[in-house]
Amino acid sequence: MYDEPQRPDHGPLAGFTVGVTAARRADELGALLQRRGAAVLHAPALRIVPLADDSELLAATKEIIQQAPDIAVATTAIGFRGWVAAADGWGLGEDLLARLRGVRILARGPKVKGAIRAAGLTEEWSPASESMAEVLDRLHEEGVDGLRVAVQLHGEPLPGFVEALRAGGAEVVGVPVYRWLPPEDLGPVDRLLDATVARTLDAVTFTSAPAAASLLSRAEHRGLLDEVLAALSHDVLPACVGPVTALPLQARGLDTVQPDRFRLGPLVQLLCQELPARARSLPVAGHRLEIRGHAALVDGDLRPVPPAGMSLLRALARRPGWVVSRADLLRTLPGAGRDEHAVETAMARLRNALGTPKLIQTVVKRGYRLALDPHAEAKYADG
């Protein structure tokens, strides 16, 4: 019987590596992940056009001041606040707010509603669901034919929203707050793509649809798209903050996980559930062995393992209790060449890292095996 696990002194994400593609609030997301034990690979897939330099936003602001819309739809709190602040910087803030005071304002959710009121305005209506679909339903019920509707955009696609308003007869003025461009330095993005293909990442987080689309576009440009999609389909978990963010990934046939509440905290909590649940756990030599991304838990004790050792450990765990030859193990080692001595060296380091050498048995002239407990061998006999 294996020992009772020790009380862990590490976070639920210890031993896992998580990619962060966010440009905005990346530090906050990275800190949340690291506090729960994860290693974080940050690769902003986009950069934000500074509001003060955004000629498109300036043009839209002047257009609204010159001809007030009948309805304005505010989609995000940070976007609405940023718009008002940018208008102030251009000397147009008071003119913009004066125009909007005579406009029916619909707010996507409570945070946006707070931003509207902080600007001295009052919203007409806001859905409890924070759903743009519900906003659209409301507009269609009331009718938009012949009306001028301003929609505050936020870099996120609003699937069918603008098109549906136009189909209903509305004149739509898009207010492009926070436009996205590819990052100036593509090095971090390329490193994240390489880590995804190599399966040295356990999950990649997405907090905006443009970031997801940008990452896939870069993968396609490098000729890695099929390999990246294969990794995200099976071994590297794509985690999105919400359904809109997931659209570019789903369009490529990928399944994603999303929290019930579309916030960073719930996204991290979801990873705290999903990644440990995906880890392989085996009863070995009277101990409980759990295999994570770059570490193992032995009876709940976190044991960081070198990359070569993790390659060997995963190969042994694919058919626990079965002997794996040195030749087969050698093929799992990146850049190992043809010298089987490399397997012996990596195996010695693996055993040392695990702290319990008897977890892995040497079978003379044949190879190595995980010392699966006898009562478990029938369960794992077919690998």
JSON list of N, CA and C in Angstrom, two decimals, residues 106-179:
[
{"chain": "A", "resi": 106, "resn": "LEU", "atom": "N", "xyz": [-26.89, 51.88, -24.31]},
{"chain": "A", "resi": 106, "resn": "LEU", "atom": "CA", "xyz": [-27.05, 50.50, -23.83]},
{"chain": "A", "resi": 106, "resn": "LEU", "atom": "C", "xyz": [-25.69, 50.01, -23.38]},
{"chain": "A", "resi": 107, "resn": "ALA", "atom": "N", "xyz": [-25.62, 49.44, -22.18]},
{"chain": "A", "resi": 107, "resn": "ALA", "atom": "CA", "xyz": [-24.36, 48.96, -21.61]},
{"chain": "A", "resi": 107, "resn": "ALA", "atom": "C", "xyz": [-24.36, 47.43, -21.60]},
{"chain": "A", "resi": 108, "resn": "ARG", "atom": "N", "xyz": [-23.23, 46.84, -21.99]},
{"chain": "A", "resi": 108, "resn": "ARG", "atom": "CA", "xyz": [-23.15, 45.38, -22.10]},
{"chain": "A", "resi": 108, "resn": "ARG", "atom": "C", "xyz": [-23.31, 44.69, -20.74]},
{"chain": "A", "resi": 109, "resn": "GLY", "atom": "N", "xyz": [-22.81, 45.31, -19.65]},
{"chain": "A", "resi": 109, "resn": "GLY", "atom": "CA", "xyz": [-22.88, 44.66, -18.34]},
{"chain": "A", "resi": 109, "resn": "GLY", "atom": "C", "xyz": [-22.62, 45.67, -17.24]},
{"chain": "A", "resi": 110, "resn": "PRO", "atom": "N", "xyz": [-22.58, 45.19, -15.98]},
{"chain": "A", "resi": 110, "resn": "PRO", "atom": "CA", "xyz": [-22.45, 46.10, -14.83]},
{"chain": "A", "resi": 110, "resn": "PRO", "atom": "C", "xyz": [-21.15, 46.90, -14.80]},
{"chain": "A", "resi": 111, "resn": "LYS", "atom": "N", "xyz": [-20.03, 46.32, -15.25]},
{"chain": "A", "resi": 111, "resn": "LYS", "atom": "CA", "xyz": [-18.78, 47.07, -15.24]},
{"chain": "A", "resi": 111, "resn": "LYS", "atom": "C", "xyz": [-18.83, 48.23, -16.24]},
{"chain": "A", "resi": 112, "resn": "VAL", "atom": "N", "xyz": [-19.43, 47.97, -17.39]},
{"chain": "A", "resi": 112, "resn": "VAL", "atom": "CA", "xyz": [-19.57, 49.04, -18.38]},
{"chain": "A", "resi": 112, "resn": "VAL", "atom": "C", "xyz": [-20.51, 50.12, -17.85]},
{"chain": "A", "resi": 113, "resn": "LYS", "atom": "N", "xyz": [-21.57, 49.67, -17.18]},
{"chain": "A", "resi": 113, "resn": "LYS", "atom": "CA", "xyz": [-22.53, 50.61, -16.61]},
{"chain": "A", "resi": 113, "resn": "LYS", "atom": "C", "xyz": [-21.84, 51.54, -15.62]},
{"chain": "A", "resi": 114, "resn": "GLY", "atom": "N", "xyz": [-20.92, 51.00, -14.81]},
{"chain": "A", "resi": 114, "resn": "GLY", "atom": "CA", "xyz": [-20.18, 51.82, -13.87]},
{"chain": "A", "resi": 114, "resn": "GLY", "atom": "C", "xyz": [-19.31, 52.85, -14.56]},
{"chain": "A", "resi": 115, "resn": "ALA", "atom": "N", "xyz": [-18.69, 52.45, -15.68]},
{"chain": "A", "resi": 115, "resn": "ALA", "atom": "CA", "xyz": [-17.84, 53.39, -16.43]},
{"chain": "A", "resi": 115, "resn": "ALA", "atom": "C", "xyz": [-18.67, 54.51, -17.04]},
{"chain": "A", "resi": 116, "resn": "ILE", "atom": "N", "xyz": [-19.86, 54.17, -17.52]},
{"chain": "A", "resi": 116, "resn": "ILE", "atom": "CA", "xyz": [-20.75, 55.18, -18.10]},
{"chain": "A", "resi": 116, "resn": "ILE", "atom": "C", "xyz": [-21.16, 56.21, -17.05]},
{"chain": "A", "resi": 117, "resn": "ARG", "atom": "N", "xyz": [-21.53, 55.72, -15.88]},
{"chain": "A", "resi": 117, "resn": "ARG", "atom": "CA", "xyz": [-21.96, 56.63, -14.81]},
{"chain": "A", "resi": 117, "resn": "ARG", "atom": "C", "xyz": [-20.80, 57.46, -14.28]},
{"chain": "A", "resi": 118, "resn": "ALA", "atom": "N", "xyz": [-19.59, 56.86, -14.25]},
{"chain": "A", "resi": 118, "resn": "ALA", "atom": "CA", "xyz": [-18.42, 57.62, -13.81]},
{"chain": "A", "resi": 118, "resn": "ALA", "atom": "C", "xyz": [-18.13, 58.79, -14.74]},
{"chain": "A", "resi": 119, "resn": "ALA", "atom": "N", "xyz": [-18.56, 58.69, -15.99]},
{"chain": "A", "resi": 119, "resn": "ALA", "atom": "CA", "xyz": [-18.38, 59.78, -16.95]},
{"chain": "A", "resi": 119, "resn": "ALA", "atom": "C", "xyz": [-19.49, 60.81, -16.87]},
{"chain": "A", "resi": 120, "resn": "GLY", "atom": "N", "xyz": [-20.43, 60.61, -15.94]},
{"chain": "A", "resi": 120, "resn": "GLY", "atom": "CA", "xyz": [-21.53, 61.56, -15.79]},
{"chain": "A", "resi": 120, "resn": "GLY", "atom": "C", "xyz": [-22.70, 61.29, -16.71]},
{"chain": "A", "resi": 121, "resn": "LEU", "atom": "N", "xyz": [-22.75, 60.10, -17.30]},
{"chain": "A", "resi": 121, "resn": "LEU", "atom": "CA", "xyz": [-23.83, 59.71, -18.19]},
{"chain": "A", "resi": 121, "resn": "LEU", "atom": "C", "xyz": [-24.71, 58.66, -17.52]},
{"chain": "A", "resi": 122, "resn": "THR", "atom": "N", "xyz": [-25.83, 58.37, -18.13]},
{"chain": "A", "resi": 122, "resn": "THR", "atom": "CA", "xyz": [-26.75, 57.36, -17.59]},
{"chain": "A", "resi": 122, "resn": "THR", "atom": "C", "xyz": [-27.16, 56.41, -18.70]},
{"chain": "A", "resi": 123, "resn": "GLU", "atom": "N", "xyz": [-27.04, 55.13, -18.44]},
{"chain": "A", "resi": 123, "resn": "GLU", "atom": "CA", "xyz": [-27.44, 54.14, -19.43]},
{"chain": "A", "resi": 123, "resn": "GLU", "atom": "C", "xyz": [-28.96, 53.95, -19.39]},
{"chain": "A", "resi": 124, "resn": "GLU", "atom": "N", "xyz": [-29.50, 53.59, -20.51]},
{"chain": "A", "resi": 124, "resn": "GLU", "atom": "CA", "xyz": [-30.94, 53.30, -20.58]},
{"chain": "A", "resi": 124, "resn": "GLU", "atom": "C", "xyz": [-31.24, 51.88, -20.12]},
{"chain": "A", "resi": 125, "resn": "TRP", "atom": "N", "xyz": [-30.31, 50.94, -20.46]},
{"chain": "A", "resi": 125, "resn": "TRP", "atom": "CA", "xyz": [-30.59, 49.52, -20.17]},
{"chain": "A", "resi": 125, "resn": "TRP", "atom": "C", "xyz": [-29.29, 48.74, -20.22]},
{"chain": "A", "resi": 126, "resn": "SER", "atom": "N", "xyz": [-29.24, 47.66, -19.44]},
{"chain": "A", "resi": 126, "resn": "SER", "atom": "CA", "xyz": [-28.08, 46.76, -19.43]},
{"chain": "A", "resi": 126, "resn": "SER", "atom": "C", "xyz": [-28.56, 45.35, -19.12]},
{"chain": "A", "resi": 127, "resn": "PRO", "atom": "N", "xyz": [-28.13, 44.34, -19.88]},
{"chain": "A", "resi": 127, "resn": "PRO", "atom": "CA", "xyz": [-28.57, 42.97, -19.60]},
{"chain": "A", "resi": 127, "resn": "PRO", "atom": "C", "xyz": [-27.83, 42.38, -18.40]},
{"chain": "A", "resi": 128, "resn": "ALA", "atom": "N", "xyz": [-28.51, 41.58, -17.62]},
{"chain": "A", "resi": 128, "resn": "ALA", "atom": "CA", "xyz": [-27.86, 40.92, -16.48]},
{"chain": "A", "resi": 128, "resn": "ALA", "atom": "C", "xyz": [-26.85, 39.88, -16.94]},
{"chain": "A", "resi": 129, "resn": "SER", "atom": "N", "xyz": [-27.04, 39.37, -18.17]},
{"chain": "A", "resi": 129, "resn": "SER", "atom": "CA", "xyz": [-26.20, 38.27, -18.67]},
{"chain": "A", "resi": 129, "resn": "SER", "atom": "C", "xyz": [-24.86, 38.73, -19.22]},
{"chain": "A", "resi": 130, "resn": "GLU", "atom": "N", "xyz": [-24.67, 40.04, -19.40]},
{"chain": "A", "resi": 130, "resn": "GLU", "atom": "CA", "xyz": [-23.48, 40.57, -20.07]},
{"chain": "A", "resi": 130, "resn": "GLU", "atom": "C", "xyz": [-23.34, 40.02, -21.49]},
{"chain": "A", "resi": 131, "resn": "SER", "atom": "N", "xyz": [-24.45, 39.69, -22.12]},
{"chain": "A", "resi": 131, "resn": "SER", "atom": "CA", "xyz": [-24.43, 39.05, -23.43]},
{"chain": "A", "resi": 131, "resn": "SER", "atom": "C", "xyz": [-24.76, 40.05, -24.52]},
{"chain": "A", "resi": 132, "resn": "MET", "atom": "N", "xyz": [-23.89, 40.12, -25.53]},
{"chain": "A", "resi": 132, "resn": "MET", "atom": "CA", "xyz": [-24.18, 40.98, -26.68]},
{"chain": "A", "resi": 132, "resn": "MET", "atom": "C", "xyz": [-25.37, 40.46, -27.47]},
{"chain": "A", "resi": 133, "resn": "ALA", "atom": "N", "xyz": [-25.62, 39.15, -27.39]},
{"chain": "A", "resi": 133, "resn": "ALA", "atom": "CA", "xyz": [-26.79, 38.59, -28.07]},
{"chain": "A", "resi": 133, "resn": "ALA", "atom": "C", "xyz": [-28.07, 39.16, -27.47]},
{"chain": "A", "resi": 134, "resn": "GLU", "atom": "N", "xyz": [-28.09, 39.34, -26.16]},
{"chain": "A", "resi": 134, "resn": "GLU", "atom": "CA", "xyz": [-29.27, 39.91, -25.50]},
{"chain": "A", "resi": 134, "resn": "GLU", "atom": "C", "xyz": [-29.43, 41.38, -25.87]},
{"chain": "A", "resi": 135, "resn": "VAL", "atom": "N", "xyz": [-28.31, 42.10, -25.99]},
{"chain": "A", "resi": 135, "resn": "VAL", "atom": "CA", "xyz": [-28.37, 43.50, -26.43]},
{"chain": "A", "resi": 135, "resn": "VAL", "atom": "C", "xyz": [-28.96, 43.57, -27.84]},
{"chain": "A", "resi": 136, "resn": "LEU", "atom": "N", "xyz": [-28.51, 42.67, -28.71]},
{"chain": "A", "resi": 136, "resn": "LEU", "atom": "CA", "xyz": [-29.01, 42.65, -30.08]},
{"chain": "A", "resi": 136, "resn": "LEU", "atom": "C", "xyz": [-30.50, 42.35, -30.12]},
{"chain": "A", "resi": 137, "resn": "ASP", "atom": "N", "xyz": [-30.92, 41.37, -29.30]},
{"chain": "A", "resi": 137, "resn": "ASP", "atom": "CA", "xyz": [-32.36, 41.04, -29.25]},
{"chain": "A", "resi": 137, "resn": "ASP", "atom": "C", "xyz": [-33.18, 42.25, -28.84]},
{"chain": "A", "resi": 138, "resn": "ARG", "atom": "N", "xyz": [-32.70, 42.99, -27.86]},
{"chain": "A", "resi": 138, "resn": "ARG", "atom": "CA", "xyz": [-33.42, 44.17, -27.38]},
{"chain": "A", "resi": 138, "resn": "ARG", "atom": "C", "xyz": [-33.54, 45.21, -28.51]},
{"chain": "A", "resi": 139, "resn": "LEU", "atom": "N", "xyz": [-32.45, 45.45, -29.20]},
{"chain": "A", "resi": 139, "resn": "LEU", "atom": "CA", "xyz": [-32.47, 46.42, -30.29]},
{"chain": "A", "resi": 139, "resn": "LEU", "atom": "C", "xyz": [-33.43, 45.99, -31.41]},
{"chain": "A", "resi": 140, "resn": "HIS", "atom": "N", "xyz": [-33.43, 44.71, -31.72]},
{"chain": "A", "resi": 140, "resn": "HIS", "atom": "CA", "xyz": [-34.32, 44.23, -32.77]},
{"chain": "A", "resi": 140, "resn": "HIS", "atom": "C", "xyz": [-35.78, 44.33, -32.35]},
{"chain": "A", "resi": 141, "resn": "GLU", "atom": "N", "xyz": [-36.06, 44.04, -31.07]},
{"chain": "A", "resi": 141, "resn": "GLU", "atom": "CA", "xyz": [-37.44, 44.14, -30.57]},
{"chain": "A", "resi": 141, "resn": "GLU", "atom": "C", "xyz": [-37.95, 45.57, -30.69]},
{"chain": "A", "resi": 142, "resn": "GLU", "atom": "N", "xyz": [-37.08, 46.53, -30.38]},
{"chain": "A", "resi": 142, "resn": "GLU", "atom": "CA", "xyz": [-37.48, 47.94, -30.43]},
{"chain": "A", "resi": 142, "resn": "GLU", "atom": "C", "xyz": [-37.45, 48.49, -31.85]},
{"chain": "A", "resi": 143, "resn": "GLY", "atom": "N", "xyz": [-36.67, 47.87, -32.71]},
{"chain": "A", "resi": 143, "resn": "GLY", "atom": "CA", "xyz": [-36.55, 48.31, -34.09]},
{"chain": "A", "resi": 143, "resn": "GLY", "atom": "C", "xyz": [-35.45, 49.33, -34.28]},
{"chain": "A", "resi": 144, "resn": "VAL", "atom": "N", "xyz": [-34.62, 49.10, -35.29]},
{"chain": "A", "resi": 144, "resn": "VAL", "atom": "CA", "xyz": [-33.49, 50.01, -35.55]},
{"chain": "A", "resi": 144, "resn": "VAL", "atom": "C", "xyz": [-33.54, 50.59, -36.96]},
{"chain": "A", "resi": 145, "resn": "ASP", "atom": "N", "xyz": [-34.61, 50.30, -37.69]},
{"chain": "A", "resi": 145, "resn": "ASP", "atom": "CA", "xyz": [-34.70, 50.77, -39.08]},
{"chain": "A", "resi": 145, "resn": "ASP", "atom": "C", "xyz": [-34.63, 52.29, -39.12]},
{"chain": "A", "resi": 146, "resn": "GLY", "atom": "N", "xyz": [-33.67, 52.82, -39.88]},
{"chain": "A", "resi": 146, "resn": "GLY", "atom": "CA", "xyz": [-33.52, 54.26, -40.02]},
{"chain": "A", "resi": 146, "resn": "GLY", "atom": "C", "xyz": [-32.77, 54.94, -38.90]},
{"chain": "A", "resi": 147, "resn": "LEU", "atom": "N", "xyz": [-32.34, 54.17, -37.89]},
{"chain": "A", "resi": 147, "resn": "LEU", "atom": "CA", "xyz": [-31.63, 54.76, -36.76]},
{"chain": "A", "resi": 147, "resn": "LEU", "atom": "C", "xyz": [-30.11, 54.71, -36.97]},
{"chain": "A", "resi": 148, "resn": "ARG", "atom": "N", "xyz": [-29.44, 55.64, -36.35]},
{"chain": "A", "resi": 148, "resn": "ARG", "atom": "CA", "xyz": [-27.98, 55.70, -36.38]},
{"chain": "A", "resi": 148, "resn": "ARG", "atom": "C", "xyz": [-27.47, 55.13, -35.06]},
{"chain": "A", "resi": 149, "resn": "VAL", "atom": "N", "xyz": [-26.69, 54.04, -35.13]},
{"chain": "A", "resi": 149, "resn": "VAL", "atom": "CA", "xyz": [-26.25, 53.32, -33.94]},
{"chain": "A", "resi": 149, "resn": "VAL", "atom": "C", "xyz": [-24.72, 53.34, -33.87]},
{"chain": "A", "resi": 150, "resn": "ALA", "atom": "N", "xyz": [-24.18, 53.88, -32.77]},
{"chain": "A", "resi": 150, "resn": "ALA", "atom": "CA", "xyz": [-22.73, 53.85, -32.54]},
{"chain": "A", "resi": 150, "resn": "ALA", "atom": "C", "xyz": [-22.40, 52.63, -31.69]},
{"chain": "A", "resi": 151, "resn": "VAL", "atom": "N", "xyz": [-21.42, 51.84, -32.11]},
{"chain": "A", "resi": 151, "resn": "VAL", "atom": "CA", "xyz": [-21.02, 50.64, -31.38]},
{"chain": "A", "resi": 151, "resn": "VAL", "atom": "C", "xyz": [-19.56, 50.77, -30.99]},
{"chain": "A", "resi": 152, "resn": "GLN", "atom": "N", "xyz": [-19.30, 50.81, -29.69]},
{"chain": "A", "resi": 152, "resn": "GLN", "atom": "CA", "xyz": [-17.92, 50.86, -29.19]},
{"chain": "A", "resi": 152, "resn": "GLN", "atom": "C", "xyz": [-17.30, 49.48, -29.33]},
{"chain": "A", "resi": 153, "resn": "LEU", "atom": "N", "xyz": [-16.33, 49.39, -30.23]},
{"chain": "A", "resi": 153, "resn": "LEU", "atom": "CA", "xyz": [-15.62, 48.12, -30.46]},
{"chain": "A", "resi": 153, "resn": "LEU", "atom": "C", "xyz": [-14.40, 48.07, -29.55]},
{"chain": "A", "resi": 154, "resn": "HIS", "atom": "N", "xyz": [-13.88, 46.86, -29.34]},
{"chain": "A", "resi": 154, "resn": "HIS", "atom": "CA", "xyz": [-12.77, 46.74, -28.39]},
{"chain": "A", "resi": 154, "resn": "HIS", "atom": "C", "xyz": [-11.73, 45.75, -28.86]},
{"chain": "A", "resi": 155, "resn": "GLY", "atom": "N", "xyz": [-11.53, 45.68, -30.17]},
{"chain": "A", "resi": 155, "resn": "GLY", "atom": "CA", "xyz": [-10.56, 44.72, -30.67]},
{"chain": "A", "resi": 155, "resn": "GLY", "atom": "C", "xyz": [-11.11, 43.31, -30.77]},
{"chain": "A", "resi": 156, "resn": "GLU", "atom": "N", "xyz": [-12.23, 43.05, -30.10]},
{"chain": "A", "resi": 156, "resn": "GLU", "atom": "CA", "xyz": [-12.85, 41.74, -30.14]},
{"chain": "A", "resi": 156, "resn": "GLU", "atom": "C", "xyz": [-13.85, 41.69, -31.31]},
{"chain": "A", "resi": 157, "resn": "PRO", "atom": "N", "xyz": [-13.96, 40.56, -32.00]},
{"chain": "A", "resi": 157, "resn": "PRO", "atom": "CA", "xyz": [-15.03, 40.47, -32.99]},
{"chain": "A", "resi": 157, "resn": "PRO", "atom": "C", "xyz": [-16.38, 40.37, -32.28]},
{"chain": "A", "resi": 158, "resn": "LEU", "atom": "N", "xyz": [-17.38, 40.98, -32.87]},
{"chain": "A", "resi": 158, "resn": "LEU", "atom": "CA", "xyz": [-18.74, 40.84, -32.36]},
{"chain": "A", "resi": 158, "resn": "LEU", "atom": "C", "xyz": [-19.51, 40.08, -33.44]},
{"chain": "A", "resi": 159, "resn": "PRO", "atom": "N", "xyz": [-19.50, 38.74, -33.37]},
{"chain": "A", "resi": 159, "resn": "PRO", "atom": "CA", "xyz": [-19.97, 37.93, -34.49]},
{"chain": "A", "resi": 159, "resn": "PRO", "atom": "C", "xyz": [-21.40, 38.27, -34.90]},
{"chain": "A", "resi": 160, "resn": "GLY", "atom": "N", "xyz": [-21.55, 38.82, -36.10]},
{"chain": "A", "resi": 160, "resn": "GLY", "atom": "CA", "xyz": [-22.87, 39.10, -36.64]},
{"chain": "A", "resi": 160, "resn": "GLY", "atom": "C", "xyz": [-23.57, 40.30, -36.06]},
{"chain": "A", "resi": 161, "resn": "PHE", "atom": "N", "xyz": [-22.99, 40.96, -35.04]},
{"chain": "A", "resi": 161, "resn": "PHE", "atom": "CA", "xyz": [-23.70, 42.03, -34.35]},
{"chain": "A", "resi": 161, "resn": "PHE", "atom": "C", "xyz": [-23.91, 43.23, -35.27]},
{"chain": "A", "resi": 162, "resn": "VAL", "atom": "N", "xyz": [-22.82, 43.75, -35.81]},
{"chain": "A", "resi": 162, "resn": "VAL", "atom": "CA", "xyz": [-22.92, 44.91, -36.69]},
{"chain": "A", "resi": 162, "resn": "VAL", "atom": "C", "xyz": [-23.72, 44.55, -37.95]},
{"chain": "A", "resi": 163, "resn": "GLU", "atom": "N", "xyz": [-23.46, 43.36, -38.50]},
{"chain": "A", "resi": 163, "resn": "GLU", "atom": "CA", "xyz": [-24.17, 42.94, -39.71]},
{"chain": "A", "resi": 163, "resn": "GLU", "atom": "C", "xyz": [-25.68, 42.83, -39.46]},
{"chain": "A", "resi": 164, "resn": "ALA", "atom": "N", "xyz": [-26.07, 42.33, -38.28]},
{"chain": "A", "resi": 164, "resn": "ALA", "atom": "CA", "xyz": [-27.49, 42.18, -37.97]},
{"chain": "A", "resi": 164, "resn": "ALA", "atom": "C", "xyz": [-28.16, 43.55, -37.82]},
{"chain": "A", "resi": 165, "resn": "LEU", "atom": "N", "xyz": [-27.43, 44.51, -37.23]},
{"chain": "A", "resi": 165, "resn": "LEU", "atom": "CA", "xyz": [-28.00, 45.86, -37.12]},
{"chain": "A", "resi": 165, "resn": "LEU", "atom": "C", "xyz": [-28.21, 46.48, -38.50]},
{"chain": "A", "resi": 166, "resn": "ARG", "atom": "N", "xyz": [-27.23, 46.30, -39.36]},
{"chain": "A", "resi": 166, "resn": "ARG", "atom": "CA", "xyz": [-27.35, 46.86, -40.71]},
{"chain": "A", "resi": 166, "resn": "ARG", "atom": "C", "xyz": [-28.47, 46.17, -41.49]},
{"chain": "A", "resi": 167, "resn": "ALA", "atom": "N", "xyz": [-28.61, 44.86, -41.29]},
{"chain": "A", "resi": 167, "resn": "ALA", "atom": "CA", "xyz": [-29.70, 44.13, -41.94]},
{"chain": "A", "resi": 167, "resn": "ALA", "atom": "C", "xyz": [-31.06, 44.62, -41.46]},
{"chain": "A", "resi": 168, "resn": "GLY", "atom": "N", "xyz": [-31.10, 45.12, -40.22]},
{"chain": "A", "resi": 168, "resn": "GLY", "atom": "CA", "xyz": [-32.34, 45.67, -39.67]},
{"chain": "A", "resi": 168, "resn": "GLY", "atom": "C", "xyz": [-32.61, 47.10, -40.09]},
{"chain": "A", "resi": 169, "resn": "GLY", "atom": "N", "xyz": [-31.74, 47.67, -40.92]},
{"chain": "A", "resi": 169, "resn": "GLY", "atom": "CA", "xyz": [-31.96, 49.00, -41.44]},
{"chain": "A", "resi": 169, "resn": "GLY", "atom": "C", "xyz": [-31.21, 50.10, -40.72]},
{"chain": "A", "resi": 170, "resn": "ALA", "atom": "N", "xyz": [-30.32, 49.75, -39.77]},
{"chain": "A", "resi": 170, "resn": "ALA", "atom": "CA", "xyz": [-29.59, 50.77, -39.01]},
{"chain": "A", "resi": 170, "resn": "ALA", "atom": "C", "xyz": [-28.37, 51.25, -39.78]},
{"chain": "A", "resi": 171, "resn": "GLU", "atom": "N", "xyz": [-27.99, 52.49, -39.54]},
{"chain": "A", "resi": 171, "resn": "GLU", "atom": "CA", "xyz": [-26.69, 53.00, -39.97]},
{"chain": "A", "resi": 171, "resn": "GLU", "atom": "C", "xyz": [-25.74, 52.83, -38.78]},
{"chain": "A", "resi": 172, "resn": "VAL", "atom": "N", "xyz": [-24.69, 52.04, -38.95]},
{"chain": "A", "resi": 172, "resn": "VAL", "atom": "CA", "xyz": [-23.81, 51.69, -37.83]},
{"chain": "A", "resi": 172, "resn": "VAL", "atom": "C", "xyz": [-22.51, 52.48, -37.94]},
{"chain": "A", "resi": 173, "resn": "VAL", "atom": "N", "xyz": [-22.15, 53.14, -36.83]},
{"chain": "A", "resi": 173, "resn": "VAL", "atom": "CA", "xyz": [-20.86, 53.83, -36.73]},
{"chain": "A", "resi": 173, "resn": "VAL", "atom": "C", "xyz": [-20.00, 53.05, -35.74]},
{"chain": "A", "resi": 174, "resn": "GLY", "atom": "N", "xyz": [-18.92, 52.43, -36.22]},
{"chain": "A", "resi": 174, "resn": "GLY", "atom": "CA", "xyz": [-18.02, 51.69, -35.34]},
{"chain": "A", "resi": 174, "resn": "GLY", "atom": "C", "xyz": [-17.04, 52.63, -34.67]},
{"chain": "A", "resi": 175, "resn": "VAL", "atom": "N", "xyz": [-16.86, 52.44, -33.36]},
{"chain": "A", "resi": 175, "resn": "VAL", "atom": "CA", "xyz": [-15.89, 53.23, -32.60]},
{"chain": "A", "resi": 175, "resn": "VAL", "atom": "C", "xyz": [-14.77, 52.28, -32.18]},
{"chain": "A", "resi": 176, "resn": "PRO", "atom": "N", "xyz": [-13.66, 52.26, -32.94]},
{"chain": "A", "resi": 176, "resn": "PRO", "atom": "CA", "xyz": [-12.63, 51.22, -32.75]},
{"chain": "A", "resi": 176, "resn": "PRO", "atom": "C", "xyz": [-11.67, 51.53, -31.60]},
{"chain": "A", "resi": 177, "resn": "VAL", "atom": "N", "xyz": [-12.12, 51.29, -30.37]},
{"chain": "A", "resi": 177, "resn": "VAL", "atom": "CA", "xyz": [-11.26, 51.49, -29.21]},
{"chain": "A", "resi": 177, "resn": "VAL", "atom": "C", "xyz": [-10.30, 50.31, -29.08]},
{"chain": "A", "resi": 178, "resn": "TYR", "atom": "N", "xyz": [-9.02, 50.60, -28.90]},
{"chain": "A", "resi": 178, "resn": "TYR", "atom": "CA", "xyz": [-7.99, 49.57, -28.74]},
{"chain": "A", "resi": 178, "resn": "TYR", "atom": "C", "xyz": [-7.93, 48.64, -29.94]},
{"chain": "A", "resi": 179, "resn": "ARG", "atom": "N", "xyz": [-7.36, 49.13, -31.03]},
{"chain": "A", "resi": 179, "resn": "ARG", "atom": "CA", "xyz": [-7.11, 48.25, -32.18]},
{"chain": "A", "resi": 179, "resn": "ARG", "atom": "C", "xyz": [-5.82, 47.47, -31.94]}
]
